[in-house]
CSV table of C-alpha atoms and ligand atoms in Angstrom, one decimal:
chain,number,residue,atom,x,y,z
W,15,MET,CA,6.2,17.6,-1.7
W,16,LYS,CA,7.1,15.0,1.0
W,17,PRO,CA,5.2,11.6,1.0
W,18,THR,CA,2.2,11.1,3.3
W,19,ARG,CA,3.4,9.4,6.5
W,20,VAL,CA,1.2,6.5,7.5
W,21,LEU,CA,1.7,4.6,10.7
W,22,VAL,CA,0.3,1.1,10.4
W,23,ILE,CA,-0.6,-0.8,13.6
W,24,ALA,CA,-1.2,-4.4,12.4
W,25,GLY,CA,0.0,-8.0,12.2
W,26,SER,CA,2.6,-9.6,10.0
W,27,ASP,CA,1.5,-12.1,7.3
W,28,SER,CA,4.5,-14.3,6.5
W,29,SER,CA,3.1,-15.0,3.0
W,30,GLY,CA,3.2,-11.3,2.1
W,31,GLY,CA,-0.3,-11.1,0.9
W,32,ALA,CA,-2.1,-9.4,3.8
W,33,GLY,CA,-1.3,-7.7,7.0
W,34,ILE,CA,1.7,-5.3,7.4
W,35,GLN,CA,3.2,-6.6,4.1
W,36,ALA,CA,0.1,-5.6,2.1
W,37,ASP,CA,0.0,-2.3,4.0
W,38,ILE,CA,3.5,-1.3,3.2
W,39,LYS,CA,3.1,-2.2,-0.5
W,40,THR,CA,-0.1,-0.3,-0.8
W,41,ILE,CA,1.1,2.8,0.9
W,42,THR,CA,4.3,2.8,-1.1
W,43,MET,CA,2.6,2.3,-4.4
W,44,LEU,CA,0.2,5.2,-3.6
W,45,GLY,CA,3.2,7.5,-2.9
W,46,GLY,CA,3.1,7.4,0.8
W,47,TYR,CA,5.7,6.5,3.5
W,48,ALA,CA,4.8,3.5,5.7
W,49,MET,CA,5.9,2.9,9.3
W,50,THR,CA,4.8,-0.1,11.3
W,51,ALA,CA,3.9,-1.0,14.9
W,52,ILE,CA,3.6,-4.8,14.7
W,53,THR,CA,0.9,-6.3,17.0
W,54,ALA,CA,1.3,-10.0,16.1
W,55,LEU,CA,3.3,-12.3,13.9
W,56,THR,CA,1.5,-14.9,11.9
W,57,ALA,CA,3.0,-18.0,10.3
W,58,GLN,CA,0.6,-18.5,7.3
W,59,ASN,CA,0.3,-19.0,3.6
W,60,THR,CA,-2.6,-18.8,1.1
W,61,LEU,CA,-4.0,-22.0,2.6
W,62,GLY,CA,-4.3,-21.1,6.3
W,63,VAL,CA,-2.8,-19.6,9.5
W,64,ALA,CA,-0.5,-22.1,11.2
W,65,GLN,CA,0.6,-20.0,14.3
W,66,VAL,CA,0.1,-16.6,15.8
W,67,LEU,CA,2.5,-14.9,18.2
W,68,SER,CA,1.0,-11.8,19.9
W,69,ILE,CA,3.3,-8.9,20.8
W,70,PRO,CA,2.9,-7.5,24.3
W,71,ALA,CA,1.0,-4.2,24.5
W,72,GLY,CA,4.0,-2.3,26.0
W,73,PHE,CA,6.1,-3.2,22.9
W,74,VAL,CA,3.4,-2.2,20.5
W,75,ILE,CA,3.2,1.2,22.2
W,76,ALA,CA,7.0,1.5,22.2
W,77,GLN,CA,6.9,1.1,18.4
W,78,ILE,CA,4.2,3.7,18.0
W,79,ASP,CA,6.1,6.1,20.3
W,80,ALA,CA,9.3,5.6,18.4
W,81,CYS,CA,7.7,6.5,15.1
W,82,LEU,CA,5.7,9.5,16.4
W,83,ALA,CA,8.5,11.0,18.5
W,84,ASP,CA,10.7,11.3,15.5
W,85,ILE,CA,9.1,11.0,12.0
W,86,GLY,CA,5.5,11.8,13.0
W,87,ALA,CA,2.4,10.6,11.1
W,88,ASP,CA,-0.3,12.1,8.8
W,89,ALA,CA,-2.6,9.1,9.2
W,90,VAL,CA,-2.9,5.8,11.1
W,91,LYS,CA,-4.2,2.5,9.8
W,92,ILE,CA,-5.1,-0.2,12.4
W,93,GLY,CA,-5.5,-3.8,11.2
W,94,MET,CA,-5.1,-7.1,13.1
W,95,ILE,CA,-4.7,-6.1,16.8
W,96,GLY,CA,-3.7,-9.3,18.5
W,97,SER,CA,-5.2,-9.0,21.9
W,98,ALA,CA,-7.7,-7.0,24.0
W,99,ALA,CA,-4.9,-5.5,26.0
W,100,VAL,CA,-3.3,-4.1,22.8
W,101,ALA,CA,-6.6,-2.8,21.6
W,102,VAL,CA,-7.2,-0.8,24.8
W,103,ALA,CA,-3.6,0.4,25.0
W,104,VAL,CA,-3.5,1.5,21.3
W,105,ALA,CA,-6.9,3.4,21.7
W,106,ALA,CA,-5.6,5.2,24.8
W,107,ARG,CA,-2.3,6.2,23.0
W,108,LEU,CA,-4.0,7.4,19.9
W,109,GLN,CA,-6.6,9.4,21.9
W,110,SER,CA,-3.7,11.3,23.6
W,111,LEU,CA,-2.3,12.6,20.3
W,112,ASP,CA,-2.1,16.4,20.3
W,113,GLN,CA,-2.8,16.5,16.6
W,114,HIS,CA,-6.0,15.3,15.0
W,115,ILE,CA,-5.1,12.9,12.2
W,116,PRO,CA,-7.3,10.4,10.3
W,117,ILE,CA,-7.4,6.9,11.7
W,118,VAL,CA,-8.7,4.0,9.6
W,119,PHE,CA,-9.7,0.9,11.6
W,120,ASP,CA,-10.1,-2.4,9.8
W,121,PRO,CA,-11.7,-4.7,12.4
W,122,VAL,CA,-9.9,-7.9,11.3
W,123,MET,CA,-11.3,-11.1,12.8
W,124,VAL,CA,-10.7,-13.9,10.3
W,125,ALA,CA,-8.2,-14.4,7.5
W,126,THR,CA,-9.5,-15.0,4.0
W,127,SER,CA,-8.3,-18.6,4.4
W,128,GLY,CA,-10.5,-19.0,7.5
W,129,GLY,CA,-7.8,-18.6,10.3
W,130,VAL,CA,-9.1,-16.8,13.4
W,131,LEU,CA,-7.2,-13.6,14.0
W,132,ALA,CA,-9.1,-12.1,16.9
W,133,ASP,CA,-10.6,-13.9,20.0
W,134,GLY,CA,-13.8,-12.8,21.8
W,135,PRO,CA,-12.2,-10.4,24.3
W,136,THR,CA,-10.3,-8.7,21.5
W,137,ILE,CA,-13.5,-8.2,19.4
W,138,ALA,CA,-15.2,-6.8,22.5
W,139,ALA,CA,-12.3,-4.3,22.9
W,140,PHE,CA,-12.8,-3.1,19.3
W,141,ALA,CA,-15.3,-0.6,20.7
W,142,SER,CA,-12.4,1.5,22.1
W,143,LEU,CA,-10.8,1.6,18.6
W,144,MET,CA,-14.1,2.4,16.8
W,145,ALA,CA,-14.6,5.3,19.2
W,146,ILE,CA,-11.3,7.0,18.0
W,147,ALA,CA,-11.4,5.9,14.3
W,148,THR,CA,-12.3,8.3,11.5
W,149,VAL,CA,-13.8,5.3,9.6
W,150,THR,CA,-14.2,1.6,10.5
W,151,THR,CA,-14.1,-0.8,7.5
W,152,PRO,CA,-15.9,-4.1,8.4
W,153,ASN,CA,-16.8,-6.8,5.9
W,154,ILE,CA,-20.2,-8.5,6.1
W,155,PRO,CA,-19.4,-11.0,8.9
W,156,GLU,CA,-17.4,-8.5,10.9
W,157,LEU,CA,-20.2,-6.0,10.7
W,158,ALA,CA,-22.6,-8.6,12.0
W,159,ALA,CA,-20.3,-9.5,14.9
W,160,LEU,CA,-20.0,-5.8,15.8
W,161,GLY,CA,-23.8,-5.4,16.1
W,162,GLY,CA,-24.8,-4.2,12.7
W,163,VAL,CA,-24.6,-0.9,10.9
W,164,GLU,CA,-27.5,0.8,12.8
W,165,ALA,CA,-26.0,0.2,16.2
W,166,LEU,CA,-22.6,1.4,15.1
W,167,VAL,CA,-23.8,4.6,13.4
W,168,SER,CA,-26.1,5.5,16.2
W,169,ALA,CA,-23.1,5.1,18.5
W,170,GLY,CA,-21.3,7.8,16.3
W,171,VAL,CA,-19.2,5.4,14.3
W,172,THR,CA,-18.5,6.1,10.6
W,173,VAL,CA,-18.7,2.8,8.8
W,174,LEU,CA,-17.5,1.7,5.4
W,175,ALA,CA,-19.5,-1.5,5.0
W,176,LYS,CA,-17.7,-3.7,2.5
W,177,GLY,CA,-19.8,-6.0,0.3
W,178,GLY,CA,-17.1,-8.2,-1.2
W,179,ASP,CA,-18.3,-11.3,0.7
W,180,ALA,CA,-21.8,-11.0,-0.8
W,181,HIS,CA,-23.0,-13.2,-3.6
W,182,GLY,CA,-24.0,-11.8,-6.9
W,183,ALA,CA,-22.6,-10.1,-10.0
W,184,VAL,CA,-22.3,-6.7,-8.5
W,185,ILE,CA,-20.2,-5.7,-5.4
W,186,SER,CA,-21.2,-2.7,-3.4
W,187,ASP,CA,-19.5,-0.8,-0.6
W,188,THR,CA,-21.6,1.6,1.4
W,189,LEU,CA,-20.3,4.6,3.5
W,190,HIS,CA,-22.6,5.3,6.5
W,191,ARG,CA,-21.9,8.5,8.4
W,192,PRO,CA,-23.8,9.6,11.4
W,193,GLY,CA,-26.4,12.2,10.4
W,194,GLU,CA,-25.8,11.8,6.7
W,195,ALA,CA,-27.4,9.8,3.9
W,196,PRO,CA,-25.5,6.6,3.1
W,197,ARG,CA,-23.4,6.6,-0.1
W,198,THR,CA,-22.9,3.4,-2.1
W,199,TRP,CA,-20.2,2.5,-4.7
W,200,SER,CA,-20.9,-0.5,-6.9
W,201,ALA,CA,-18.9,-2.3,-9.6
W,202,PRO,CA,-19.1,-5.7,-11.4
W,203,ARG,CA,-17.6,-8.6,-9.4
W,204,ILE,CA,-14.1,-9.5,-10.3
W,205,GLU,CA,-14.2,-13.4,-10.4
W,206,THR,CA,-11.0,-14.6,-8.7
W,207,ARG,CA,-10.0,-16.7,-5.7
W,208,HIS,CA,-7.0,-14.4,-5.2
W,209,THR,CA,-8.5,-12.0,-2.6
W,210,HIS,CA,-6.1,-12.5,0.3
W,211,GLY,CA,-5.3,-9.0,1.7
W,212,THR,CA,-8.1,-7.1,0.0
W,213,GLY,CA,-9.3,-5.7,3.4
W,214,CYS,CA,-5.8,-4.6,4.5
W,215,THR,CA,-5.1,-3.1,1.1
W,216,LEU,CA,-8.4,-1.1,1.0
W,217,ALA,CA,-7.8,0.3,4.6
W,218,SER,CA,-4.2,1.2,3.9
W,219,ALA,CA,-5.2,3.0,0.6
W,220,LEU,CA,-7.9,4.9,2.6
W,221,ALA,CA,-5.3,5.9,5.2
W,222,ALA,CA,-2.8,7.0,2.7
W,223,SER,CA,-5.5,9.0,0.8
W,224,LEU,CA,-7.0,10.6,3.9
W,225,GLY,CA,-3.5,11.5,5.2
W,226,SER,CA,-2.8,13.4,2.0
W,227,GLY,CA,-5.9,15.5,2.6
W,228,MET,CA,-8.5,13.8,0.4
W,229,SER,CA,-12.2,13.8,1.6
W,230,LEU,CA,-13.5,10.5,2.8
W,231,PRO,CA,-15.7,9.8,-0.3
W,232,ASP,CA,-12.7,10.7,-2.6
W,233,ALA,CA,-10.5,8.4,-0.5
W,234,VAL,CA,-13.0,5.6,-0.8
W,235,GLU,CA,-13.1,6.0,-4.6
W,236,ARG,CA,-9.3,5.9,-4.9
W,237,ALA,CA,-9.0,3.0,-2.5
W,238,ARG,CA,-11.6,1.0,-4.4
W,239,ALA,CA,-9.9,1.7,-7.7
W,240,TYR,CA,-6.6,0.5,-6.3
W,241,VAL,CA,-8.0,-2.7,-4.8
W,242,ARG,CA,-9.8,-3.5,-8.1
W,243,GLY,CA,-6.6,-2.9,-10.1
W,244,ALA,CA,-4.7,-5.1,-7.6
W,245,LEU,CA,-7.3,-7.9,-7.9
W,246,LEU,CA,-7.0,-7.8,-11.7
W,247,ALA,CA,-3.2,-7.9,-11.4
W,248,ALA,CA,-3.1,-10.8,-8.9
W,249,PRO,CA,-0.1,-13.0,-9.8
W,250,GLY,CA,-1.9,-16.3,-9.1
W,251,PHE,CA,0.5,-17.5,-6.3
W,252,GLY,CA,-0.3,-20.3,-3.9
W,253,ALA,CA,-2.9,-23.1,-3.9
W,254,GLY,CA,-5.4,-21.2,-1.8
W,255,SER,CA,-6.6,-17.6,-1.7
W,256,GLY,CA,-3.6,-15.9,-3.2
W,257,PRO,CA,-2.2,-12.4,-2.9
W,258,LEU,CA,-3.0,-9.3,-5.0
W,259,GLY,CA,-0.8,-7.6,-7.6
W,260,HIS,CA,0.1,-4.5,-5.6
W,261,ALA,CA,2.8,-3.2,-8.0
W,262,ALA,CA,0.9,-3.7,-11.2
W,263,ALA,CA,-2.2,-2.1,-9.7
W,264,ALA,CA,-0.5,1.3,-10.2
W,265,ASP,CA,-0.8,0.8,-14.0
W,266,PRO,CA,-3.8,3.1,-14.8
W,267,ALA,CA,-4.7,0.8,-17.7
W,268,LYS,CA,-5.6,-1.9,-15.2
W,269,LEU,CA,-7.7,0.4,-13.0
W,270,ASN,CA,-11.4,-0.4,-13.7
W,271,ARG,CA,-13.3,2.6,-12.4
W,272,SER,CA,-16.7,1.4,-13.5
U,19,PLP,N1,-3.9,-9.1,9.1
U,19,PLP,C1,-3.1,-10.2,9.0
U,19,PLP,C2,-1.9,-10.2,9.8
U,19,PLP,C3,-3.6,-11.2,8.3
U,19,PLP,O1,-2.8,-12.3,8.2
U,19,PLP,C4,-4.8,-11.1,7.6
U,19,PLP,C5,-5.3,-12.2,6.7
U,19,PLP,O2,-4.7,-13.2,6.6
U,19,PLP,C6,-5.5,-10.0,7.6
U,19,PLP,C7,-5.0,-9.0,8.4
U,19,PLP,C8,-6.8,-9.8,6.9
U,19,PLP,O3,-6.8,-10.1,5.6
U,19,PLP,P1,-7.8,-9.5,4.6
U,19,PLP,O4,-7.3,-8.2,4.1
U,19,PLP,O5,-7.8,-10.6,3.5
U,19,PLP,O6,-9.1,-9.4,5.2
């Protein structure tokens, strides 16, 4: 069987822990084939974001078109979007796809180190991406900035509300689907400062799983298990919030499914 083709529309993280670099590692480790349409370049490390260079919308769309016209895609993952113009152009391009494929949207606003990755107009334009996404995966502050779970679900958005930023010994993620009862997954907190790229990794694992035909709840379970394995396998690089251990996470002995 051929690998699941995942088109990632996201930003580059020079330090390799988050963004496109985390996406490619995750999709590859889960047996998929990653393609990229890069929306922004960041100069950053585990301590912070030094500079951001946004890519013009026309060039982002050209990358998408080049991938889709030749290789095609079974799923799309959207991460850091770079500008409001890119958000609107990407939403319009994905809406025009003749084939219905799963789209995972991680509404990235702030890096784990605190660097701002989306300005106000970009966040306002996220509505156009949520409207075409199969699932949107905000963390706690992102969900608040987007108006809260009730507003999103009543607008027809499927939300995986990530609880990793909450305090406490147990971490819960809850899937809210319009017209359905919420479903929650919980597990003991993994105590570590090395959480850079967890959001990117979860969303890419979801996209790779949905693209291979898994149901959304099954994809959430697989993605959570992969992220937990990668957290446990973090190499401890950098003086700040360091990267995950994407390669070692494929070791089933490290996958804590509790
Ligand atoms: N995308 C890019 C390019 C980033 O640099 C970052 C964080 O630094 C993110 C997304 C979001 O990272 P996280 O997965 O830690 O939320």
